[in-house]
Short mmCIF file of C-alpha atoms in Angstrom, two decimals:
data_model
loop_
_atom_site.label_atom_id
_atom_site.label_comp_id
_atom_site.label_asym_id
_atom_site.label_seq_id
_atom_site.Cartn_x
_atom_site.Cartn_y
_atom_site.Cartn_z
CA MET A 1 158.68 -32.92 -74.36
CA ARG A 2 160.23 -33.66 -70.98
CA ARG A 3 157.90 -34.15 -68.07
CA THR A 4 158.34 -32.38 -64.74
CA ILE A 5 158.53 -35.00 -61.99
CA ASP A 6 156.71 -34.07 -58.80
CA ILE A 7 158.59 -35.12 -55.69
CA SER A 8 155.41 -36.16 -53.87
CA ARG A 9 155.18 -39.35 -55.93
CA ARG A 10 158.76 -40.26 -55.09
CA LEU A 11 158.22 -39.46 -51.42
CA ARG A 12 155.19 -41.75 -51.36
CA ARG A 13 157.38 -44.52 -52.72
CA ALA A 14 159.75 -43.86 -49.85
CA GLY A 15 156.93 -44.49 -47.39
CA CYS A 16 156.61 -40.86 -46.32
CA ASP A 17 152.83 -40.62 -46.74
CA GLY A 18 150.90 -39.91 -43.60
CA LEU A 19 153.90 -39.66 -41.30
CA PRO A 20 152.97 -37.65 -38.22
CA PRO A 21 154.81 -34.49 -37.23
CA ILE A 22 157.65 -34.83 -34.71
CA GLY A 23 156.18 -36.16 -31.50
CA PRO A 24 157.07 -35.84 -27.81
CA GLY A 25 160.66 -36.66 -26.98
CA ARG A 26 161.87 -36.16 -30.56
CA LYS A 27 163.79 -32.97 -31.15
CA ALA A 28 163.06 -31.16 -34.38
CA PRO A 29 166.12 -30.47 -36.57
CA LEU A 30 165.19 -26.77 -36.51
CA HIS A 31 165.60 -23.88 -34.13
CA GLY A 32 162.54 -22.00 -32.79
CA LEU A 33 160.90 -20.54 -35.88
CA SER A 34 158.68 -17.98 -34.21
CA PHE A 35 161.56 -16.78 -32.04
CA ALA A 36 163.85 -16.30 -35.03
CA PHE A 37 161.14 -14.45 -36.87
CA MET A 38 160.44 -12.10 -33.96
CA VAL A 39 164.14 -11.38 -33.51
CA MET A 40 164.30 -10.49 -37.17
CA LEU A 41 161.30 -8.21 -36.99
CA ALA A 42 162.66 -6.45 -33.94
CA ALA A 43 166.01 -5.92 -35.66
CA SER A 44 164.27 -4.35 -38.64
CA GLY A 45 162.00 -2.14 -36.55
CA GLN A 46 158.92 -4.09 -37.65
CA ALA A 47 157.88 -5.70 -34.35
CA GLY A 48 154.11 -5.69 -34.11
CA ALA A 49 153.79 -4.84 -37.78
CA GLN A 50 152.16 -6.96 -40.44
CA GLU A 51 154.31 -9.80 -41.68
CA PRO A 52 156.67 -8.39 -44.37
CA ALA A 53 156.49 -9.84 -47.86
CA GLY A 54 159.04 -12.55 -48.44
CA LEU A 55 159.48 -13.30 -44.72
CA SER A 56 156.67 -15.72 -44.02
CA PRO A 57 157.33 -17.72 -40.84
CA SER A 58 155.21 -20.68 -41.97
CA ARG A 59 154.83 -22.80 -45.08
CA ALA A 60 151.36 -21.92 -46.31
CA ASP A 61 152.23 -23.63 -49.61
CA LEU A 62 151.95 -27.08 -48.02
CA THR A 63 149.06 -29.16 -46.78
CA ALA A 64 149.38 -30.92 -43.44
CA LYS A 65 150.13 -34.14 -45.28
CA ASP A 66 152.82 -32.43 -47.36
CA LYS A 67 154.41 -30.99 -44.23
CA ALA A 68 154.67 -34.45 -42.70
CA ARG A 69 156.34 -35.79 -45.84
CA VAL A 70 158.75 -32.86 -46.03
CA LEU A 71 159.65 -33.24 -42.37
CA ALA A 72 160.35 -36.93 -42.85
CA VAL A 73 162.47 -36.62 -45.96
CA THR A 74 164.59 -33.72 -44.67
CA ARG A 75 165.46 -35.29 -41.31
CA PRO A 76 169.23 -35.54 -40.75
CA ALA A 77 170.80 -38.87 -41.65
CA THR A 78 171.35 -41.45 -38.90
CA ASP A 79 172.35 -44.48 -40.97
CA PHE A 80 175.74 -44.13 -42.67
CA SER A 81 175.98 -47.66 -44.00
CA LYS A 82 174.37 -46.76 -47.31
CA PRO A 83 173.29 -43.66 -49.29
CA GLU A 84 170.00 -42.02 -48.45
CA GLN A 85 167.19 -42.34 -50.95
CA PHE A 86 167.45 -39.70 -53.71
CA GLU A 87 170.93 -38.66 -52.47
CA PRO A 88 172.54 -39.06 -55.91
CA MET A 89 170.07 -36.42 -57.22
CA PRO A 90 171.08 -33.21 -55.39
CA GLY A 91 169.07 -30.99 -57.73
CA GLY A 92 165.89 -33.04 -57.54
CA ALA A 93 164.27 -33.91 -60.86
CA GLY A 94 166.35 -31.16 -62.50
CA THR A 95 169.65 -32.90 -61.71
CA SER A 96 171.95 -33.25 -64.71
CA ARG A 97 173.06 -36.79 -65.48
CA LYS A 98 175.31 -35.72 -68.35
CA ASP A 99 178.88 -37.00 -68.54
CA VAL A 100 181.32 -35.32 -66.16
CA ASN A 101 183.50 -32.87 -68.08
CA ARG A 102 184.37 -29.16 -68.28
CA ASP A 103 180.75 -28.36 -69.14
CA SER A 104 179.29 -30.04 -66.05
CA PHE A 105 178.10 -26.71 -64.61
CA SER A 106 176.64 -25.47 -67.90
CA GLN A 107 173.83 -27.98 -68.43
CA SER A 108 170.17 -27.01 -68.27
CA SER A 109 167.80 -28.40 -65.65
CA ALA A 110 166.77 -31.86 -66.79
CA ASN A 111 163.07 -31.24 -66.15
CA ILE A 112 162.44 -28.04 -68.12
CA THR A 113 160.26 -28.25 -71.23
CA PHE A 114 161.44 -28.32 -74.82
CA GLU A 115 160.34 -24.71 -75.28
CA GLU A 116 162.18 -23.68 -72.12
CA GLU A 117 165.29 -25.37 -73.42
CA GLY A 118 165.24 -22.87 -76.27
CA THR A 119 164.85 -19.99 -73.80
CA PHE A 120 167.78 -21.38 -71.82
CA LYS A 121 169.99 -21.42 -74.92
CA LEU A 122 169.05 -17.83 -75.77
CA GLY A 123 169.89 -16.83 -72.21
CA ASN A 124 173.24 -18.55 -72.54
CA GLY A 125 173.87 -16.46 -75.64
CA PHE A 126 173.48 -13.25 -73.66
CA PHE A 127 175.42 -14.65 -70.69
CA THR A 128 178.40 -15.28 -72.97
CA LYS A 129 177.85 -12.14 -75.07
CA VAL A 130 180.89 -9.85 -75.32
CA TRP A 131 179.91 -6.19 -74.85
CA VAL A 132 181.79 -3.37 -76.56
CA SER A 133 182.29 0.31 -75.82
CA SER A 134 180.09 3.07 -77.23
CA PRO A 135 179.62 4.20 -79.90
CA SER A 136 179.77 1.00 -81.93
CA SER A 137 178.46 -0.31 -85.21
CA THR A 138 177.05 -3.29 -83.29
CA GLN A 139 174.53 -1.15 -81.46
CA ALA A 140 172.86 -4.01 -79.66
CA SER A 141 176.17 -4.85 -77.98
CA ASP A 142 177.58 -1.49 -77.00
CA GLY A 143 177.43 0.23 -73.64
CA LEU A 144 180.39 -1.48 -71.96
CA GLY A 145 181.81 0.45 -69.03
CA PRO A 146 183.17 3.05 -69.19
CA LEU A 147 184.89 1.37 -66.20
CA PHE A 148 184.47 -2.39 -65.89
CA ASN A 149 185.89 -5.68 -64.64
CA ALA A 150 184.91 -7.94 -67.54
CA ARG A 151 183.40 -7.82 -71.03
CA ALA A 152 180.98 -10.72 -70.54
CA CYS A 153 179.21 -12.48 -67.66
CA GLN A 154 181.02 -15.68 -68.64
CA SER A 155 184.39 -13.93 -68.27
CA CYS A 156 183.88 -13.82 -64.50
CA HIS A 157 181.78 -16.97 -64.10
CA LEU A 158 184.20 -19.20 -65.97
CA LYS A 159 182.28 -22.18 -67.39
CA ASP A 160 179.52 -21.15 -64.93
CA GLY A 161 181.87 -22.22 -62.17
CA ARG A 162 184.07 -20.88 -59.41
CA GLY A 163 186.46 -17.96 -59.86
CA HIS A 164 190.04 -17.86 -58.63
CA PRO A 165 192.62 -15.37 -57.42
CA PRO A 166 195.30 -14.35 -59.92
CA GLU A 167 197.97 -17.03 -59.83
CA GLY A 168 201.22 -16.38 -61.63
CA SER A 169 199.65 -13.78 -63.93
CA ALA A 170 197.83 -10.46 -63.87
CA ASP A 171 194.51 -12.18 -64.57
CA ALA A 172 192.09 -10.95 -61.92
CA THR A 173 188.98 -11.29 -64.09
CA SER A 174 187.20 -13.73 -61.80
CA MET A 175 188.14 -11.89 -58.61
CA PHE A 176 187.67 -8.28 -57.59
CA LEU A 177 187.69 -5.96 -54.59
CA ARG A 178 184.51 -4.62 -53.00
CA LEU A 179 185.00 -1.08 -51.69
CA ALA A 180 182.87 0.14 -48.80
CA ARG A 181 182.85 1.76 -45.41
CA ALA A 182 180.52 1.37 -42.46
CA ALA A 183 178.03 4.01 -41.34
CA SER A 184 179.73 6.86 -39.46
CA THR A 185 176.84 9.21 -38.58
CA GLU A 186 173.54 8.62 -36.82
CA GLU A 187 171.72 9.30 -40.07
CA GLU A 188 173.81 6.72 -41.93
CA LYS A 189 173.33 4.20 -39.14
CA ALA A 190 169.58 4.71 -39.41
CA GLU A 191 169.73 4.06 -43.17
CA VAL A 192 171.51 0.75 -42.60
CA ALA A 193 169.19 -0.25 -39.74
CA ASP A 194 166.17 0.45 -41.95
CA HIS A 195 167.74 -1.64 -44.74
CA ARG A 196 167.74 1.30 -47.14
CA VAL A 197 171.46 0.83 -47.85
CA LEU A 198 173.93 -2.00 -47.27
CA ASN A 199 176.95 0.24 -46.63
CA PHE A 200 178.61 3.29 -48.20
CA PRO A 201 180.87 3.19 -51.29
CA ASP A 202 184.19 4.94 -51.65
CA PRO A 203 183.43 8.55 -52.72
CA THR A 204 185.86 8.37 -55.63
CA TYR A 205 186.03 4.73 -56.70
CA GLY A 206 182.50 3.57 -55.94
CA SER A 207 181.49 0.13 -54.74
CA GLN A 208 184.18 -1.98 -56.39
CA LEU A 209 187.60 -1.56 -57.94
CA GLN A 210 187.42 -1.72 -61.72
CA ASP A 211 190.76 -2.38 -63.32
CA LEU A 212 189.62 -2.05 -66.95
CA ALA A 213 188.33 0.91 -68.96
CA VAL A 214 187.19 1.82 -72.47
CA PRO A 215 189.68 3.54 -74.82
CA GLY A 216 190.53 7.05 -73.68
CA LEU A 217 189.99 6.30 -70.00
CA ALA A 218 192.24 4.79 -67.34
CA GLY A 219 191.25 1.82 -65.22
CA GLU A 220 190.91 2.59 -61.53
CA GLY A 221 193.84 0.59 -60.27
CA ARG A 222 195.30 -2.86 -59.81
CA MET A 223 194.65 -5.30 -56.99
CA ARG A 224 197.78 -6.51 -55.23
CA ILE A 225 197.83 -9.68 -53.12
CA THR A 226 200.66 -10.81 -50.89
CA TYR A 227 200.62 -14.12 -49.03
CA LYS A 228 202.30 -15.14 -45.80
CA GLU A 229 202.55 -18.85 -45.08
CA ARG A 230 201.55 -20.14 -41.66
CA LYS A 231 202.21 -23.70 -40.48
CA VAL A 232 199.48 -25.65 -38.70
CA THR A 233 200.31 -28.89 -36.88
CA LEU A 234 197.50 -31.43 -36.80
CA GLY A 235 196.74 -33.87 -34.02
CA ASP A 236 198.71 -36.71 -35.63
CA GLY A 237 201.78 -34.53 -36.09
CA SER A 238 201.33 -33.82 -39.80
CA VAL A 239 201.82 -30.21 -40.86
CA VAL A 240 199.67 -28.14 -43.22
CA SER A 241 200.67 -24.72 -44.52
CA LEU A 242 197.97 -22.06 -44.79
CA ARG A 243 198.49 -18.87 -46.76
CA LYS A 244 197.16 -15.67 -45.23
CA PRO A 245 196.51 -12.96 -47.86
CA SER A 246 196.90 -9.19 -47.55
CA TYR A 247 195.31 -6.82 -50.06
CA ALA A 248 196.25 -3.43 -51.43
CA VAL A 249 195.62 -1.37 -54.57
CA ASP A 250 198.43 -0.16 -56.82
CA ASP A 251 198.39 2.48 -59.56
CA LEU A 252 195.31 4.34 -58.33
CA ALA A 253 194.32 6.53 -61.27
CA TYR A 254 191.95 8.97 -59.58
CA GLY A 255 193.64 9.84 -56.31
CA PRO A 256 193.70 8.05 -52.95
CA LEU A 257 190.98 5.87 -51.51
CA ASP A 258 189.03 7.26 -48.61
CA PRO A 259 190.91 6.21 -45.43
CA ARG A 260 187.70 4.62 -44.12
CA THR A 261 187.26 2.40 -47.19
CA THR A 262 187.74 -1.31 -46.61
CA LEU A 263 188.83 -3.81 -49.25
CA SER A 264 186.86 -7.04 -49.48
CA PRO A 265 188.14 -9.61 -52.00
CA ARG A 266 185.54 -11.78 -53.70
CA VAL A 267 185.96 -14.63 -56.16
CA THR A 268 182.97 -15.30 -58.35
CA PRO A 269 180.79 -18.18 -57.07
CA GLN A 270 179.54 -21.09 -59.16
CA MET A 271 176.14 -20.70 -60.82
CA ILE A 272 174.54 -24.12 -60.43
CA GLY A 273 171.24 -24.61 -58.60
CA LEU A 274 170.45 -20.91 -58.15
CA GLY A 275 166.83 -21.28 -59.22
CA LEU A 276 166.31 -24.01 -56.63
CA ILE A 277 167.88 -21.89 -53.89
CA GLU A 278 165.54 -19.07 -54.87
CA GLN A 279 162.56 -21.38 -54.26
CA ILE A 280 163.50 -22.54 -50.76
CA HIS A 281 160.67 -21.21 -48.64
CA PRO A 282 161.76 -18.36 -46.30
CA ALA A 283 160.23 -20.24 -43.36
CA ASP A 284 162.68 -23.10 -43.81
CA ILE A 285 165.66 -20.74 -43.68
CA LEU A 286 164.29 -18.60 -40.85
CA ALA A 287 163.56 -21.75 -38.84
CA ARG A 288 167.27 -22.48 -38.62
CA ALA A 289 168.19 -19.02 -37.33
CA ASP A 290 169.36 -18.90 -33.73
CA PRO A 291 170.96 -15.46 -33.31
CA ASP A 292 171.32 -15.75 -29.52
CA ASP A 293 172.42 -19.42 -29.56
CA ARG A 294 169.51 -20.43 -27.34
CA ASP A 295 170.25 -24.12 -27.84
CA GLY A 296 173.87 -23.65 -26.71
CA ASP A 297 175.49 -25.43 -29.65
CA GLY A 298 177.83 -22.53 -30.42
CA ILE A 299 176.10 -21.81 -33.73
CA SER A 300 174.36 -18.43 -33.99
CA GLY A 301 173.24 -18.16 -37.59
CA LYS A 302 171.13 -15.14 -38.45
CA PRO A 303 169.16 -14.21 -41.56
CA SER A 304 170.17 -11.37 -43.84
CA ILE A 305 167.19 -9.05 -44.20
CA VAL A 306 167.20 -6.74 -47.21
CA ARG A 307 164.73 -4.70 -49.21
CA ASP A 308 163.38 -6.01 -52.46
CA GLY A 309 164.66 -3.67 -55.15
CA LYS A 310 161.35 -3.72 -57.01
CA THR A 311 158.77 -3.54 -54.23
CA GLY A 312 160.77 -1.99 -51.40
CA GLU A 313 159.41 -4.68 -49.05
CA LEU A 314 161.61 -6.43 -46.51
CA THR A 315 162.65 -9.86 -47.69
CA LEU A 316 165.29 -12.50 -47.18
CA GLY A 317 168.73 -12.12 -48.73
CA ARG A 318 170.13 -15.42 -49.93
CA PHE A 319 172.59 -14.70 -52.76
CA GLY A 320 176.12 -13.32 -52.62
CA TRP A 321 178.96 -13.97 -50.17
CA LYS A 322 177.12 -11.99 -47.49
CA ALA A 323 173.57 -12.92 -48.56
CA GLN A 324 173.03 -9.31 -49.58
CA THR A 325 170.76 -9.97 -52.56
CA PRO A 326 167.23 -11.45 -52.48
CA SER A 327 166.79 -12.67 -56.06
CA ILE A 328 168.65 -13.88 -59.11
CA ARG A 329 167.31 -11.00 -61.18
CA GLU A 330 168.66 -8.41 -58.73
CA GLN A 331 171.97 -10.24 -58.52
CA SER A 332 172.19 -10.21 -62.32
CA ALA A 333 171.30 -6.52 -62.54
CA ASP A 334 173.91 -5.61 -59.92
CA ALA A 335 176.52 -7.56 -61.86
CA PHE A 336 175.58 -5.90 -65.14
CA ALA A 337 176.06 -2.47 -63.55
CA GLY A 338 179.08 -3.18 -61.36
CA ASP A 339 181.06 -5.68 -63.42
CA LEU A 340 180.20 -4.62 -66.98
CA GLY A 341 178.90 -1.06 -66.66
CA ILE A 342 175.65 -2.03 -68.41
CA SER A 343 172.36 -0.43 -67.35
CA THR A 344 169.19 -2.48 -66.80
CA PRO A 345 165.62 -1.59 -65.78
CA GLU A 346 166.50 -2.71 -62.23
CA VAL A 347 169.75 -0.70 -62.05
CA PRO A 348 169.50 2.05 -64.70
CA ARG A 349 173.06 3.36 -64.32
CA HIS A 350 174.35 3.89 -67.87
CA TRP A 351 177.84 4.68 -66.60
CA GLY A 352 177.97 1.73 -64.22
CA ASP A 353 179.96 2.39 -61.06
CA CYS A 354 181.39 5.76 -62.17
CA THR A 355 181.15 8.35 -59.39
CA ALA A 356 180.67 12.11 -59.42
CA ALA A 357 184.42 12.45 -58.78
CA GLN A 358 185.17 10.68 -62.09
CA GLU A 359 184.09 13.42 -64.48
CA ALA A 360 185.89 11.96 -67.50
CA CYS A 361 184.03 8.70 -67.02
CA LEU A 362 180.64 10.41 -66.87
CA ALA A 363 181.47 12.37 -70.04
CA MET A 364 181.83 9.16 -72.06
CA PRO A 365 178.98 8.09 -74.39
CA ASN A 366 176.62 5.34 -73.24
CA GLY A 367 175.00 2.52 -75.17
CA VAL A 368 171.30 3.40 -74.84
CA GLN A 369 169.45 2.91 -78.13
CA GLU A 370 166.03 4.57 -78.32
CA ARG A 371 164.62 1.81 -80.48
CA LEU A 372 165.58 -0.74 -77.80
CA GLY A 373 164.39 1.23 -74.78
CA PRO A 374 165.83 3.52 -72.08
CA VAL A 375 168.56 1.14 -70.85
CA GLU A 376 171.46 -0.75 -72.38
CA ALA A 377 170.14 -4.21 -71.45
CA PRO A 378 166.34 -3.97 -71.82
CA PRO A 379 163.80 -6.31 -70.16
CA PRO A 380 164.00 -9.14 -72.75
CA ILE A 381 167.72 -9.50 -72.10
CA MET A 382 167.20 -9.53 -68.35
CA ASP A 383 164.41 -12.10 -68.74
CA LEU A 384 166.68 -14.43 -70.69
CA VAL A 385 169.77 -14.04 -68.49
CA THR A 386 167.64 -14.56 -65.39
CA PHE A 387 166.02 -17.71 -66.81
CA TYR A 388 169.41 -19.07 -67.79
CA SER A 389 170.79 -18.43 -64.31
CA GLN A 390 167.74 -20.04 -62.70
CA ASN A 391 168.07 -23.24 -64.69
CA LEU A 392 171.73 -24.23 -64.58
CA ALA A 393 171.48 -27.80 -63.34
CA VAL A 394 173.22 -29.32 -60.35
CA PRO A 395 175.28 -32.34 -61.52
CA ALA A 396 174.49 -35.77 -60.14
CA ARG A 397 176.47 -36.96 -57.13
CA ARG A 398 179.22 -39.48 -57.67
CA ASP A 399 180.39 -42.41 -55.54
CA THR A 400 177.64 -42.00 -52.94
CA GLY A 401 177.83 -45.69 -52.01
CA LYS A 402 181.59 -46.01 -51.67
CA PRO A 403 182.65 -46.95 -48.13
CA GLU A 404 185.12 -44.06 -47.80
CA VAL A 405 182.48 -41.55 -48.93
CA LEU A 406 179.94 -42.91 -46.46
CA ALA A 407 182.57 -42.84 -43.71
CA GLY A 408 183.35 -39.23 -44.61
CA LYS A 409 179.68 -38.34 -44.48
CA GLN A 410 179.51 -39.68 -40.93
CA VAL A 411 182.57 -37.59 -40.00
CA PHE A 412 180.82 -34.56 -41.53
CA TYR A 413 177.86 -35.17 -39.23
CA ASP A 414 179.93 -36.10 -36.17
CA LEU A 415 182.01 -32.91 -36.40
CA GLY A 416 178.84 -30.81 -36.50
CA CYS A 417 179.37 -29.48 -40.04
CA VAL A 418 175.64 -29.94 -40.67
CA SER A 419 174.90 -27.25 -38.07
CA CYS A 420 175.58 -24.70 -40.82
CA HIS A 421 175.81 -26.83 -43.97
CA THR A 422 172.19 -28.03 -43.83
CA PRO A 423 172.00 -31.01 -46.20
CA LYS A 424 168.41 -30.96 -47.47
CA PHE A 425 165.41 -28.78 -48.27
CA VAL A 426 162.18 -29.26 -50.17
CA THR A 427 161.39 -26.26 -52.36
CA ARG A 428 158.10 -24.39 -52.47
CA ARG A 429 155.14 -26.17 -53.99
CA ASP A 430 153.94 -22.82 -55.41
CA ALA A 431 157.18 -21.97 -57.26
CA PRO A 432 156.52 -19.95 -60.44
CA ASN A 433 158.17 -22.61 -62.61
CA LYS A 434 157.15 -26.24 -62.08
CA ALA A 435 160.75 -27.29 -62.72
CA GLN A 436 161.70 -25.84 -59.32
CA ALA A 437 158.47 -26.74 -57.48
CA PHE A 438 158.40 -29.25 -54.60
CA GLN A 439 161.86 -30.65 -55.26
CA LEU A 440 164.03 -32.41 -52.70
CA ILE A 441 167.42 -30.69 -53.01
CA TRP A 442 170.78 -31.11 -51.26
CA PRO A 443 172.64 -27.77 -51.26
CA TYR A 444 174.45 -28.26 -47.91
CA SER A 445 173.85 -24.70 -46.72
CA ASP A 446 171.50 -22.97 -44.29
CA PHE A 447 171.84 -19.64 -46.21
CA LEU A 448 172.34 -17.80 -42.92
CA LEU A 449 175.10 -15.46 -41.80
CA HIS A 450 177.72 -16.87 -39.43
CA ASP A 451 180.67 -15.34 -37.62
CA MET A 452 183.64 -17.18 -39.09
CA GLY A 453 186.26 -15.62 -36.84
CA ASP A 454 188.98 -13.02 -37.28
CA GLY A 455 191.02 -15.19 -39.65
CA LEU A 456 188.43 -14.94 -42.43
CA ALA A 457 187.15 -11.45 -41.55
CA ASP A 458 187.20 -8.75 -44.21
CA GLY A 459 186.16 -5.96 -41.84
CA GLN A 460 183.40 -4.87 -44.21
CA GLN A 461 179.79 -4.55 -43.07
CA VAL A 462 177.21 -5.43 -45.71
CA GLY A 463 173.70 -4.81 -44.43
CA ASP A 464 173.08 -7.22 -41.57
CA ALA A 465 176.44 -8.95 -42.09
CA THR A 466 179.31 -7.72 -39.93
CA GLY A 467 182.93 -7.76 -41.01
CA ASN A 468 183.29 -11.26 -39.50
CA GLU A 469 180.13 -12.78 -40.97
CA TRP A 470 179.61 -14.75 -44.17
CA ARG A 471 176.73 -16.65 -45.69
CA THR A 472 177.19 -20.42 -45.54
CA PRO A 473 178.16 -21.30 -49.12
CA PRO A 474 176.38 -24.27 -50.74
CA LEU A 475 178.67 -27.27 -51.12
CA TRP A 476 177.02 -28.96 -54.08
CA GLY A 477 179.41 -29.10 -57.03
CA THR A 478 182.48 -28.78 -54.77
CA GLY A 479 184.09 -31.94 -56.06
CA LEU A 480 183.85 -30.86 -59.71
CA THR A 481 185.73 -27.57 -59.29
CA GLN A 482 188.97 -29.07 -60.59
CA THR A 483 187.21 -30.65 -63.58
CA VAL A 484 185.27 -27.53 -64.58
CA ASN A 485 187.65 -24.73 -63.61
CA GLY A 486 191.05 -26.39 -63.43
CA HIS A 487 191.79 -25.40 -59.83
CA THR A 488 190.88 -26.18 -56.23
CA PHE A 489 190.83 -22.69 -54.69
CA PHE A 490 188.09 -22.23 -52.09
CA LEU A 491 186.63 -19.65 -49.68
CA HIS A 492 185.53 -16.11 -50.53
CA ASP A 493 188.98 -15.05 -51.71
CA GLY A 494 190.39 -18.35 -52.94
CA ARG A 495 193.07 -18.42 -50.24
CA ALA A 496 192.50 -22.12 -49.58
CA ARG A 497 194.34 -24.21 -52.15
CA ASN A 498 192.41 -27.36 -51.32
CA LEU A 499 189.56 -28.59 -49.14
CA THR A 500 191.79 -29.38 -46.16
CA GLU A 501 193.00 -25.77 -46.06
CA ALA A 502 189.43 -24.50 -46.44
CA ILE A 503 188.33 -26.46 -43.35
CA LEU A 504 191.34 -25.33 -41.32
CA TRP A 505 190.49 -21.67 -42.01
CA HIS A 506 187.16 -22.05 -40.21
CA GLY A 507 186.98 -20.03 -37.01
CA GLY A 508 184.30 -18.43 -34.88
CA GLU A 509 181.18 -20.56 -35.11
CA GLY A 510 183.13 -23.07 -37.21
CA GLN A 511 186.01 -23.37 -34.72
CA LYS A 512 184.72 -26.48 -32.96
CA ALA A 513 184.27 -28.40 -36.21
CA ARG A 514 187.64 -27.17 -37.44
CA ASP A 515 189.39 -28.30 -34.25
CA GLY A 516 187.69 -31.68 -34.45
CA PHE A 517 188.98 -32.09 -38.00
CA ALA A 518 192.50 -31.05 -36.98
CA ALA A 519 192.48 -33.55 -34.12
CA ALA A 520 191.12 -36.44 -36.20
CA ASN A 521 193.27 -39.23 -37.55
CA SER A 522 194.36 -39.12 -41.16
CA ALA A 523 191.86 -41.80 -42.22
CA ASP A 524 188.91 -39.72 -40.97
CA ARG A 525 190.29 -36.53 -42.51
CA ASP A 526 190.81 -38.25 -45.84
CA ALA A 527 187.31 -39.73 -45.69
CA LEU A 528 185.77 -36.31 -45.05
CA VAL A 529 187.59 -34.88 -48.06
CA LYS A 530 186.38 -37.82 -50.18
CA PHE A 531 182.83 -37.07 -49.11
CA LEU A 532 183.18 -33.39 -50.05
CA GLU A 533 184.66 -34.41 -53.40
CA SER A 534 181.57 -36.52 -54.07
CA LEU A 535 179.25 -33.51 -53.75
#
């Protein structure tokens, strides 16, 4: 049986025991925690109220000695002549050291037990399970749709990795369009402000465009993308071409979209390290929030506050392109309903995203089996899929000691990329599973919302996120996208065909770093890309 390795022992070896908190004259690598928390409470109408569940402004899970160790080990790097200690292990003790290949994102956390390994494999079975339409002789697998985007979770999350826009084919399985409009009445605005809803779906087509349907029913329509190339001249005279996408829907089967409905393209994100992200203490994310840019660095990250679907309590959103979901289980349940049309205890919609305007869809049979419970994917299935998603390991870093990678890391710091792409966290000591407890991890994200400028804007409000704001995506695994998924498309809609293009699309709060990259010499730009490819 594998043994869970507690990070405290490794930190002691690093000489972190007994280190005092930051003293006078030494600036903490965090923004004002209490200020960020009060801003958040005021925005949610909770000022003066008891601290909401899931929004603790302090790490009660740590002793004073632990806090000193955590502070020491998560300080930003200052020496770029060699790798930092533990840097090759971005997922802590759960990091996968398996050979690099197409399955690099599909390995289990290295520190789960033998029994948990069996649970992981069962979860993988349901993650790859192909669902069929009702009625079916395989009753445990029916319930698909009636409208859907994919027949299996794995169909969207290809090899547990990053999706892509359709390129040279009609394959849009790993990319879809979110459909929503902003609040238009005072009552609707109050619902959003109170975090009761994120936004409002299209009255006919629901919350996302579903291009597939069960026999006897038409899919909703077909996403159309057109690109316009735009040349960008860098400081050394070299030219890069960026492609700007435009989106539309063809062959609408149920009438026109509401004129207020916005289209937000989303490629499916990679699945690695989700359980570790879930166990980052809220205080460590809230501490980095600076919504009014009080420190004047041009970075105004803000937390996404949502309601827990089970308890109704305010909590921190950390999953999804706009940080709209607080937990892996909720994210999974939303995907079952929206992508597959499968009902779960968390989202008991047997007809998925079908709306009242789609009468033929609602007249179709569903896959509920009385002997299995009142939903199509009962609690045991959700337990297994959630466990699987929580324990997909982060692969080990590569080439951390190579001179060009170290040089690129320094460029990453010098350009200010770490202002949003926070390198390190230490997870909660009181995590439910010891495999995720008190682990030093390197996701390179602050999990906050940032205004990324008009160039990347989708115009779609999602809860606290405006049409210009996106959650900082984790960068771990970036360099293995080509190996696992056979492409190098990045950003929320895959418009960037490589890492250079992805950086050059940064605007808003990322404009300064983007301009610094564009002005840099080719050696520094190449080094930065090498560093990102090592993640």
